[in-house]
Amino acid sequence: LSGNPVLPPFDRVVVQGFRPARPAARRFDLWSMLPKHNRREDQTGDLWRFIACLQEVTDLLLAEVDRFPEVFDIERAPEAFVDLILADLGNPFPFDLDELGKRRLASVLVEMYRQKGTARGIINAVRFFLGVEIQAVTAYAGEALVLGES
């Protein structure tokens, strides 16, 4: 303020900040988590003000954690998160899908990996992407060769 001191009663300001919604049953009050002797020794209120700053950040983090079910649920997640879920699952398919196709793929991709290389996996993958029923024919349908006997 370059030499212009702000004198009482104008040296304080009240600011309304954002406070995220929280579940009614949640009790995550950092001040009450402190030991009683620390709270009693706070004669100036500095500790209370510092903890209030930390409480604000903690409330914001808890609000983000509360949103996790919306983000990680394939049916409710925003499309950008569905793309991230597919990337996290290691989506091996390079072609573009619409939003519904991405959600369907994310829900069955793990099972596709489990069936990879099997006749059942090929049938299910073709059914998923093309909507066509096929019959997988294996090149070798005979008995397995036994080492040392065949």
mmCIF file of N, CA and C in Angstrom, residues 10-120:
data_model
loop_
_atom_site.group_PDB
_atom_site.id
_atom_site.type_symbol
_atom_site.label_atom_id
_atom_site.label_comp_id
_atom_site.label_asym_id
_atom_site.label_seq_id
_atom_site.Cartn_x
_atom_site.Cartn_y
_atom_site.Cartn_z
ATOM 1 N N PHE A 10 -11.130 -0.474 9.261
ATOM 2 C CA PHE A 10 -11.091 -0.945 7.878
ATOM 3 C C PHE A 10 -9.950 -1.928 7.618
ATOM 4 N N ASP A 11 -9.334 -2.460 8.651
ATOM 5 C CA ASP A 11 -8.199 -3.358 8.482
ATOM 6 C C ASP A 11 -8.620 -4.826 8.440
ATOM 7 N N ARG A 12 -9.893 -5.075 8.330
ATOM 8 C CA ARG A 12 -10.380 -6.455 8.244
ATOM 9 C C ARG A 12 -11.363 -6.557 7.087
ATOM 10 N N VAL A 13 -11.416 -7.736 6.537
ATOM 11 C CA VAL A 13 -12.360 -7.991 5.462
ATOM 12 C C VAL A 13 -12.957 -9.381 5.666
ATOM 13 N N VAL A 14 -14.219 -9.518 5.356
ATOM 14 C CA VAL A 14 -14.895 -10.812 5.430
ATOM 15 C C VAL A 14 -15.162 -11.258 4.001
ATOM 16 N N VAL A 15 -14.697 -12.448 3.684
ATOM 17 C CA VAL A 15 -14.840 -12.982 2.338
ATOM 18 C C VAL A 15 -15.644 -14.267 2.416
ATOM 19 N N GLN A 16 -16.628 -14.389 1.542
ATOM 20 C CA GLN A 16 -17.366 -15.639 1.462
ATOM 21 C C GLN A 16 -16.665 -16.529 0.457
ATOM 22 N N GLY A 17 -16.310 -17.710 0.890
ATOM 23 C CA GLY A 17 -15.619 -18.645 0.019
ATOM 24 C C GLY A 17 -16.529 -19.788 -0.391
ATOM 25 N N PHE A 18 -16.023 -20.607 -1.254
ATOM 26 C CA PHE A 18 -16.767 -21.784 -1.709
ATOM 27 C C PHE A 18 -16.639 -22.885 -0.671
ATOM 28 N N ARG A 19 -17.735 -23.471 -0.313
ATOM 29 C CA ARG A 19 -17.719 -24.610 0.603
ATOM 30 C C ARG A 19 -18.460 -25.747 -0.099
ATOM 31 N N PRO A 20 -17.756 -26.827 -0.417
ATOM 32 C CA PRO A 20 -18.400 -27.924 -1.143
ATOM 33 C C PRO A 20 -19.432 -28.636 -0.277
ATOM 34 N N ALA A 21 -20.397 -29.238 -0.952
ATOM 35 C CA ALA A 21 -21.406 -30.023 -0.240
ATOM 36 C C ALA A 21 -20.742 -31.245 0.373
ATOM 37 N N ARG A 22 -21.262 -31.668 1.513
ATOM 38 C CA ARG A 22 -20.710 -32.850 2.156
ATOM 39 C C ARG A 22 -21.852 -33.660 2.740
ATOM 40 N N PRO A 23 -21.649 -34.958 2.866
ATOM 41 C CA PRO A 23 -22.694 -35.794 3.458
ATOM 42 C C PRO A 23 -23.010 -35.333 4.883
ATOM 43 N N ALA A 24 -24.279 -35.404 5.253
ATOM 44 C CA ALA A 24 -24.709 -34.908 6.563
ATOM 45 C C ALA A 24 -24.060 -35.677 7.705
ATOM 46 N N ALA A 25 -23.782 -36.938 7.508
ATOM 47 C CA ALA A 25 -23.235 -37.765 8.585
ATOM 48 C C ALA A 25 -21.717 -37.641 8.732
ATOM 49 N N ARG A 26 -21.064 -36.932 7.833
ATOM 50 C CA ARG A 26 -19.599 -36.850 7.895
ATOM 51 C C ARG A 26 -19.156 -35.918 9.013
ATOM 52 N N ARG A 27 -18.217 -36.400 9.803
ATOM 53 C CA ARG A 27 -17.601 -35.600 10.857
ATOM 54 C C ARG A 27 -16.090 -35.675 10.660
ATOM 55 N N PHE A 28 -15.556 -34.774 9.877
ATOM 56 C CA PHE A 28 -14.123 -34.758 9.591
ATOM 57 C C PHE A 28 -13.599 -33.369 9.921
ATOM 58 N N ASP A 29 -13.650 -33.036 11.196
ATOM 59 C CA ASP A 29 -13.253 -31.723 11.675
ATOM 60 C C ASP A 29 -11.823 -31.803 12.206
ATOM 61 N N LEU A 30 -10.896 -31.173 11.505
ATOM 62 C CA LEU A 30 -9.486 -31.244 11.896
ATOM 63 C C LEU A 30 -9.240 -30.626 13.271
ATOM 64 N N TRP A 31 -9.948 -29.554 13.589
ATOM 65 C CA TRP A 31 -9.755 -28.901 14.885
ATOM 66 C C TRP A 31 -10.081 -29.858 16.023
ATOM 67 N N SER A 32 -11.166 -30.593 15.900
ATOM 68 C CA SER A 32 -11.535 -31.522 16.978
ATOM 69 C C SER A 32 -10.617 -32.744 17.011
ATOM 70 N N MET A 33 -9.867 -32.979 15.952
ATOM 71 C CA MET A 33 -8.928 -34.108 15.932
ATOM 72 C C MET A 33 -7.616 -33.778 16.642
ATOM 73 N N LEU A 34 -7.370 -32.496 16.858
ATOM 74 C CA LEU A 34 -6.149 -32.107 17.572
ATOM 75 C C LEU A 34 -6.264 -32.488 19.046
ATOM 76 N N PRO A 35 -5.149 -32.770 19.681
ATOM 77 C CA PRO A 35 -5.189 -33.033 21.128
ATOM 78 C C PRO A 35 -5.729 -31.810 21.879
ATOM 79 N N LYS A 36 -6.440 -32.076 22.960
ATOM 80 C CA LYS A 36 -7.062 -30.987 23.725
ATOM 81 C C LYS A 36 -6.036 -29.995 24.259
ATOM 82 N N HIS A 37 -4.866 -30.479 24.655
ATOM 83 C CA HIS A 37 -3.871 -29.543 25.200
ATOM 84 C C HIS A 37 -3.398 -28.556 24.139
ATOM 85 N N ASN A 38 -3.338 -28.972 22.864
ATOM 86 C CA ASN A 38 -2.972 -28.028 21.800
ATOM 87 C C ASN A 38 -4.068 -26.980 21.607
ATOM 88 N N ARG A 39 -5.309 -27.405 21.685
ATOM 89 C CA ARG A 39 -6.412 -26.455 21.528
ATOM 90 C C ARG A 39 -6.474 -25.482 22.705
ATOM 91 N N ARG A 40 -6.219 -25.993 23.909
ATOM 92 C CA ARG A 40 -6.235 -25.124 25.095
ATOM 93 C C ARG A 40 -5.108 -24.094 25.046
ATOM 94 N N GLU A 41 -3.942 -24.485 24.539
ATOM 95 C CA GLU A 41 -2.780 -23.591 24.509
ATOM 96 C C GLU A 41 -2.871 -22.519 23.424
ATOM 97 N N ASP A 42 -3.844 -22.627 22.545
ATOM 98 C CA ASP A 42 -3.979 -21.658 21.454
ATOM 99 C C ASP A 42 -4.687 -20.399 21.963
ATOM 100 N N GLN A 43 -3.970 -19.577 22.698
ATOM 101 C CA GLN A 43 -4.540 -18.356 23.283
ATOM 102 C C GLN A 43 -4.765 -17.269 22.229
ATOM 103 N N THR A 44 -3.913 -17.229 21.208
ATOM 104 C CA THR A 44 -4.008 -16.163 20.199
ATOM 105 C C THR A 44 -4.966 -16.506 19.066
ATOM 106 N N GLY A 45 -5.298 -17.780 18.906
ATOM 107 C CA GLY A 45 -6.175 -18.194 17.811
ATOM 108 C C GLY A 45 -5.432 -18.477 16.525
ATOM 109 N N ASP A 46 -4.099 -18.376 16.567
ATOM 110 C CA ASP A 46 -3.312 -18.631 15.360
ATOM 111 C C ASP A 46 -3.441 -20.081 14.909
ATOM 112 N N LEU A 47 -3.378 -20.998 15.854
ATOM 113 C CA LEU A 47 -3.505 -22.411 15.498
ATOM 114 C C LEU A 47 -4.881 -22.684 14.909
ATOM 115 N N TRP A 48 -5.914 -22.094 15.498
ATOM 116 C CA TRP A 48 -7.269 -22.299 14.985
ATOM 117 C C TRP A 48 -7.387 -21.790 13.545
ATOM 118 N N ARG A 49 -6.827 -20.608 13.270
ATOM 119 C CA ARG A 49 -6.877 -20.053 11.915
ATOM 120 C C ARG A 49 -6.092 -20.919 10.936
ATOM 121 N N PHE A 50 -4.928 -21.417 11.370
ATOM 122 C CA PHE A 50 -4.128 -22.284 10.504
ATOM 123 C C PHE A 50 -4.883 -23.577 10.198
ATOM 124 N N ILE A 51 -5.475 -24.183 11.217
ATOM 125 C CA ILE A 51 -6.235 -25.420 11.017
ATOM 126 C C ILE A 51 -7.460 -25.153 10.144
ATOM 127 N N ALA A 52 -8.056 -23.965 10.255
ATOM 128 C CA ALA A 52 -9.195 -23.621 9.400
ATOM 129 C C ALA A 52 -8.774 -23.592 7.931
ATOM 130 N N CYS A 53 -7.558 -23.110 7.654
ATOM 131 C CA CYS A 53 -7.043 -23.135 6.275
ATOM 132 C C CYS A 53 -6.878 -24.569 5.793
ATOM 133 N N LEU A 54 -6.315 -25.404 6.651
ATOM 134 C CA LEU A 54 -6.149 -26.815 6.283
ATOM 135 C C LEU A 54 -7.500 -27.504 6.126
ATOM 136 N N GLN A 55 -8.477 -27.119 6.953
ATOM 137 C CA GLN A 55 -9.812 -27.714 6.874
ATOM 138 C C GLN A 55 -10.455 -27.421 5.523
ATOM 139 N N GLU A 56 -10.243 -26.210 5.025
ATOM 140 C CA GLU A 56 -10.813 -25.849 3.729
ATOM 141 C C GLU A 56 -10.251 -26.736 2.617
ATOM 142 N N VAL A 57 -8.953 -26.935 2.626
ATOM 143 C CA VAL A 57 -8.325 -27.795 1.621
ATOM 144 C C VAL A 57 -8.792 -29.237 1.795
ATOM 145 N N THR A 58 -8.891 -29.693 3.031
ATOM 146 C CA THR A 58 -9.348 -31.056 3.307
ATOM 147 C C THR A 58 -10.772 -31.257 2.812
ATOM 148 N N ASP A 59 -11.642 -30.280 3.024
ATOM 149 C CA ASP A 59 -13.024 -30.385 2.546
ATOM 150 C C ASP A 59 -13.081 -30.486 1.027
ATOM 151 N N LEU A 60 -12.224 -29.724 0.342
ATOM 152 C CA LEU A 60 -12.180 -29.808 -1.120
ATOM 153 C C LEU A 60 -11.704 -31.182 -1.581
ATOM 154 N N LEU A 61 -10.688 -31.717 -0.918
ATOM 155 C CA LEU A 61 -10.195 -33.052 -1.278
ATOM 156 C C LEU A 61 -11.253 -34.117 -1.020
ATOM 157 N N LEU A 62 -11.953 -34.016 0.090
ATOM 158 C CA LEU A 62 -13.008 -34.984 0.388
ATOM 159 C C LEU A 62 -14.154 -34.885 -0.620
ATOM 160 N N ALA A 63 -14.455 -33.670 -1.086
ATOM 161 C CA ALA A 63 -15.486 -33.508 -2.113
ATOM 162 C C ALA A 63 -15.065 -34.190 -3.407
ATOM 163 N N GLU A 64 -13.773 -34.109 -3.751
ATOM 164 C CA GLU A 64 -13.279 -34.814 -4.940
ATOM 165 C C GLU A 64 -13.366 -36.327 -4.751
ATOM 166 N N VAL A 65 -13.018 -36.802 -3.576
ATOM 167 C CA VAL A 65 -13.104 -38.240 -3.296
ATOM 168 C C VAL A 65 -14.554 -38.703 -3.371
ATOM 169 N N ASP A 66 -15.484 -37.868 -2.929
ATOM 170 C CA ASP A 66 -16.904 -38.221 -3.004
ATOM 171 C C ASP A 66 -17.370 -38.388 -4.443
ATOM 172 N N ARG A 67 -16.699 -37.748 -5.380
ATOM 173 C CA ARG A 67 -17.070 -37.861 -6.798
ATOM 174 C C ARG A 67 -16.497 -39.102 -7.469
ATOM 175 N N PHE A 68 -15.584 -39.816 -6.824
ATOM 176 C CA PHE A 68 -14.952 -40.973 -7.450
ATOM 177 C C PHE A 68 -15.948 -41.997 -7.987
ATOM 178 N N PRO A 69 -17.019 -42.340 -7.269
ATOM 179 C CA PRO A 69 -17.955 -43.315 -7.848
ATOM 180 C C PRO A 69 -18.553 -42.857 -9.172
ATOM 181 N N GLU A 70 -18.784 -41.551 -9.335
ATOM 182 C CA GLU A 70 -19.307 -41.050 -10.602
ATOM 183 C C GLU A 70 -18.268 -41.157 -11.707
ATOM 184 N N VAL A 71 -17.013 -40.986 -11.356
ATOM 185 C CA VAL A 71 -15.948 -40.987 -12.354
ATOM 186 C C VAL A 71 -15.583 -42.406 -12.770
ATOM 187 N N PHE A 72 -15.543 -43.319 -11.817
ATOM 188 C CA PHE A 72 -15.085 -44.671 -12.122
ATOM 189 C C PHE A 72 -16.205 -45.624 -12.507
ATOM 190 N N ASP A 73 -17.457 -45.213 -12.384
ATOM 191 C CA ASP A 73 -18.569 -46.034 -12.837
ATOM 192 C C ASP A 73 -18.690 -45.839 -14.344
ATOM 193 N N ILE A 74 -18.544 -46.897 -15.096
ATOM 194 C CA ILE A 74 -18.506 -46.792 -16.557
ATOM 195 C C ILE A 74 -19.803 -46.218 -17.106
ATOM 196 N N GLU A 75 -20.912 -46.487 -16.447
ATOM 197 C CA GLU A 75 -22.197 -46.001 -16.946
ATOM 198 C C GLU A 75 -22.417 -44.519 -16.665
ATOM 199 N N ARG A 76 -21.805 -43.969 -15.609
ATOM 200 C CA ARG A 76 -22.039 -42.578 -15.226
ATOM 201 C C ARG A 76 -20.865 -41.655 -15.507
ATOM 202 N N ALA A 77 -19.725 -42.178 -15.847
ATOM 203 C CA ALA A 77 -18.523 -41.358 -16.015
ATOM 204 C C ALA A 77 -18.652 -40.440 -17.229
ATOM 205 N N PRO A 78 -18.094 -39.235 -17.147
ATOM 206 C CA PRO A 78 -18.031 -38.376 -18.334
ATOM 207 C C PRO A 78 -17.203 -39.060 -19.428
ATOM 208 N N GLU A 79 -17.473 -38.695 -20.676
ATOM 209 C CA GLU A 79 -16.823 -39.382 -21.797
ATOM 210 C C GLU A 79 -15.299 -39.314 -21.722
ATOM 211 N N ALA A 80 -14.765 -38.191 -21.268
ATOM 212 C CA ALA A 80 -13.303 -38.076 -21.165
ATOM 213 C C ALA A 80 -12.745 -39.122 -20.212
ATOM 214 N N PHE A 81 -13.467 -39.414 -19.147
ATOM 215 C CA PHE A 81 -13.004 -40.425 -18.200
ATOM 216 C C PHE A 81 -13.147 -41.828 -18.771
ATOM 217 N N VAL A 82 -14.151 -42.041 -19.633
ATOM 218 C CA VAL A 82 -14.282 -43.349 -20.283
ATOM 219 C C VAL A 82 -13.064 -43.597 -21.162
ATOM 220 N N ASP A 83 -12.601 -42.558 -21.867
ATOM 221 C CA ASP A 83 -11.377 -42.692 -22.668
ATOM 222 C C ASP A 83 -10.185 -43.043 -21.783
ATOM 223 N N LEU A 84 -10.100 -42.412 -20.613
ATOM 224 C CA LEU A 84 -8.997 -42.709 -19.691
ATOM 225 C C LEU A 84 -9.102 -44.123 -19.127
ATOM 226 N N ILE A 85 -10.315 -44.578 -18.856
ATOM 227 C CA ILE A 85 -10.506 -45.949 -18.369
ATOM 228 C C ILE A 85 -10.055 -46.934 -19.434
ATOM 229 N N LEU A 86 -10.419 -46.676 -20.687
ATOM 230 C CA LEU A 86 -9.978 -47.556 -21.781
ATOM 231 C C LEU A 86 -8.458 -47.543 -21.912
ATOM 232 N N ALA A 87 -7.854 -46.378 -21.794
ATOM 233 C CA ALA A 87 -6.389 -46.300 -21.868
ATOM 234 C C ALA A 87 -5.758 -47.060 -20.709
ATOM 235 N N ASP A 88 -6.349 -46.953 -19.532
ATOM 236 C CA ASP A 88 -5.827 -47.655 -18.361
ATOM 237 C C ASP A 88 -5.944 -49.168 -18.522
ATOM 238 N N LEU A 89 -6.998 -49.608 -19.200
ATOM 239 C CA LEU A 89 -7.174 -51.040 -19.444
ATOM 240 C C LEU A 89 -6.296 -51.532 -20.596
ATOM 241 N N GLY A 90 -5.621 -50.622 -21.277
ATOM 242 C CA GLY A 90 -4.738 -51.010 -22.379
ATOM 243 C C GLY A 90 -5.518 -51.344 -23.632
ATOM 244 N N ASN A 91 -6.424 -50.481 -24.016
ATOM 245 C CA ASN A 91 -7.278 -50.714 -25.183
ATOM 246 C C ASN A 91 -6.429 -51.002 -26.421
ATOM 247 N N PRO A 92 -6.497 -52.224 -26.960
ATOM 248 C CA PRO A 92 -5.661 -52.566 -28.111
ATOM 249 C C PRO A 92 -6.295 -52.207 -29.452
ATOM 250 N N PHE A 93 -7.509 -51.686 -29.449
ATOM 251 C CA PHE A 93 -8.234 -51.451 -30.695
ATOM 252 C C PHE A 93 -8.064 -50.002 -31.132
ATOM 253 N N PRO A 94 -7.489 -49.773 -32.334
ATOM 254 C CA PRO A 94 -7.158 -48.413 -32.760
ATOM 255 C C PRO A 94 -8.325 -47.635 -33.358
ATOM 256 N N PHE A 95 -9.444 -48.264 -33.640
ATOM 257 C CA PHE A 95 -10.521 -47.564 -34.334
ATOM 258 C C PHE A 95 -11.390 -46.773 -33.363
ATOM 259 N N ASP A 96 -12.084 -45.776 -33.942
ATOM 260 C CA ASP A 96 -12.921 -44.882 -33.141
ATOM 261 C C ASP A 96 -14.273 -45.519 -32.875
ATOM 262 N N LEU A 97 -14.774 -45.281 -31.682
ATOM 263 C CA LEU A 97 -16.102 -45.744 -31.297
ATOM 264 C C LEU A 97 -16.899 -44.548 -30.795
ATOM 265 N N ASP A 98 -18.211 -44.644 -30.897
ATOM 266 C CA ASP A 98 -19.035 -43.607 -30.288
ATOM 267 C C ASP A 98 -19.030 -43.797 -28.773
ATOM 268 N N GLU A 99 -19.668 -42.890 -28.048
ATOM 269 C CA GLU A 99 -19.612 -42.927 -26.586
ATOM 270 C C GLU A 99 -20.197 -44.221 -26.031
ATOM 271 N N LEU A 100 -21.323 -44.660 -26.566
ATOM 272 C CA LEU A 100 -21.933 -45.905 -26.089
ATOM 273 C C LEU A 100 -21.028 -47.100 -26.378
ATOM 274 N N GLY A 101 -20.398 -47.112 -27.553
ATOM 275 C CA GLY A 101 -19.473 -48.194 -27.892
ATOM 276 C C GLY A 101 -18.270 -48.233 -26.966
ATOM 277 N N LYS A 102 -17.766 -47.050 -26.587
ATOM 278 C CA LYS A 102 -16.635 -46.996 -25.652
ATOM 279 C C LYS A 102 -17.032 -47.557 -24.291
ATOM 280 N N ARG A 103 -18.229 -47.205 -23.838
ATOM 281 C CA ARG A 103 -18.698 -47.709 -22.543
ATOM 282 C C ARG A 103 -18.871 -49.227 -22.587
ATOM 283 N N ARG A 104 -19.436 -49.719 -23.672
ATOM 284 C CA ARG A 104 -19.603 -51.174 -23.817
ATOM 285 C C ARG A 104 -18.247 -51.868 -23.851
ATOM 286 N N LEU A 105 -17.301 -51.303 -24.605
ATOM 287 C CA LEU A 105 -15.972 -51.904 -24.700
ATOM 288 C C LEU A 105 -15.278 -51.908 -23.342
ATOM 289 N N ALA A 106 -15.376 -50.816 -22.608
ATOM 290 C CA ALA A 106 -14.736 -50.756 -21.290
ATOM 291 C C ALA A 106 -15.312 -51.804 -20.347
ATOM 292 N N SER A 107 -16.597 -52.099 -20.494
ATOM 293 C CA SER A 107 -17.212 -53.077 -19.592
ATOM 294 C C SER A 107 -16.847 -54.518 -19.942
ATOM 295 N N VAL A 108 -16.436 -54.794 -21.183
ATOM 296 C CA VAL A 108 -16.128 -56.183 -21.565
ATOM 297 C C VAL A 108 -14.654 -56.418 -21.886
ATOM 298 N N LEU A 109 -13.836 -55.378 -21.838
ATOM 299 C CA LEU A 109 -12.445 -55.510 -22.283
ATOM 300 C C LEU A 109 -11.645 -56.494 -21.438
ATOM 301 N N VAL A 110 -11.844 -56.503 -20.139
ATOM 302 C CA VAL A 110 -11.097 -57.431 -19.281
ATOM 303 C C VAL A 110 -11.446 -58.866 -19.645
ATOM 304 N N GLU A 111 -12.729 -59.125 -19.873
ATOM 305 C CA GLU A 111 -13.137 -60.486 -20.259
ATOM 306 C C GLU A 111 -12.574 -60.844 -21.634
ATOM 307 N N MET A 112 -12.465 -59.874 -22.542
ATOM 308 C CA MET A 112 -11.852 -60.136 -23.851
ATOM 309 C C MET A 112 -10.392 -60.542 -23.685
ATOM 310 N N TYR A 113 -9.689 -59.866 -22.779
ATOM 311 C CA TYR A 113 -8.294 -60.235 -22.520
ATOM 312 C C TYR A 113 -8.199 -61.661 -21.991
ATOM 313 N N ARG A 114 -9.118 -62.040 -21.126
ATOM 314 C CA ARG A 114 -9.084 -63.394 -20.563
ATOM 315 C C ARG A 114 -9.303 -64.453 -21.640
ATOM 316 N N GLN A 115 -10.144 -64.135 -22.619
ATOM 317 C CA GLN A 115 -10.479 -65.105 -23.663
ATOM 318 C C GLN A 115 -9.580 -64.978 -24.891
ATOM 319 N N LYS A 116 -8.602 -64.107 -24.836
ATOM 320 C CA LYS A 116 -7.734 -63.840 -25.981
ATOM 321 C C LYS A 116 -7.072 -65.131 -26.471
ATOM 322 N N GLY A 117 -7.130 -65.329 -27.782
ATOM 323 C CA GLY A 117 -6.482 -66.484 -28.389
ATOM 324 C C GLY A 117 -7.306 -67.757 -28.359
ATOM 325 N N THR A 118 -8.493 -67.704 -27.795
ATOM 326 C CA THR A 118 -9.354 -68.890 -27.757
ATOM 327 C C THR A 118 -10.475 -68.729 -28.772
ATOM 328 N N ALA A 119 -11.077 -69.849 -29.146
ATOM 329 C CA ALA A 119 -12.196 -69.801 -30.082
ATOM 330 C C ALA A 119 -13.337 -68.971 -29.499
ATOM 331 N N ARG A 120 -13.615 -69.151 -28.217
ATOM 332 C CA ARG A 120 -14.680 -68.387 -27.557
ATOM 333 C C ARG A 120 -14.355 -66.896 -27.610
#
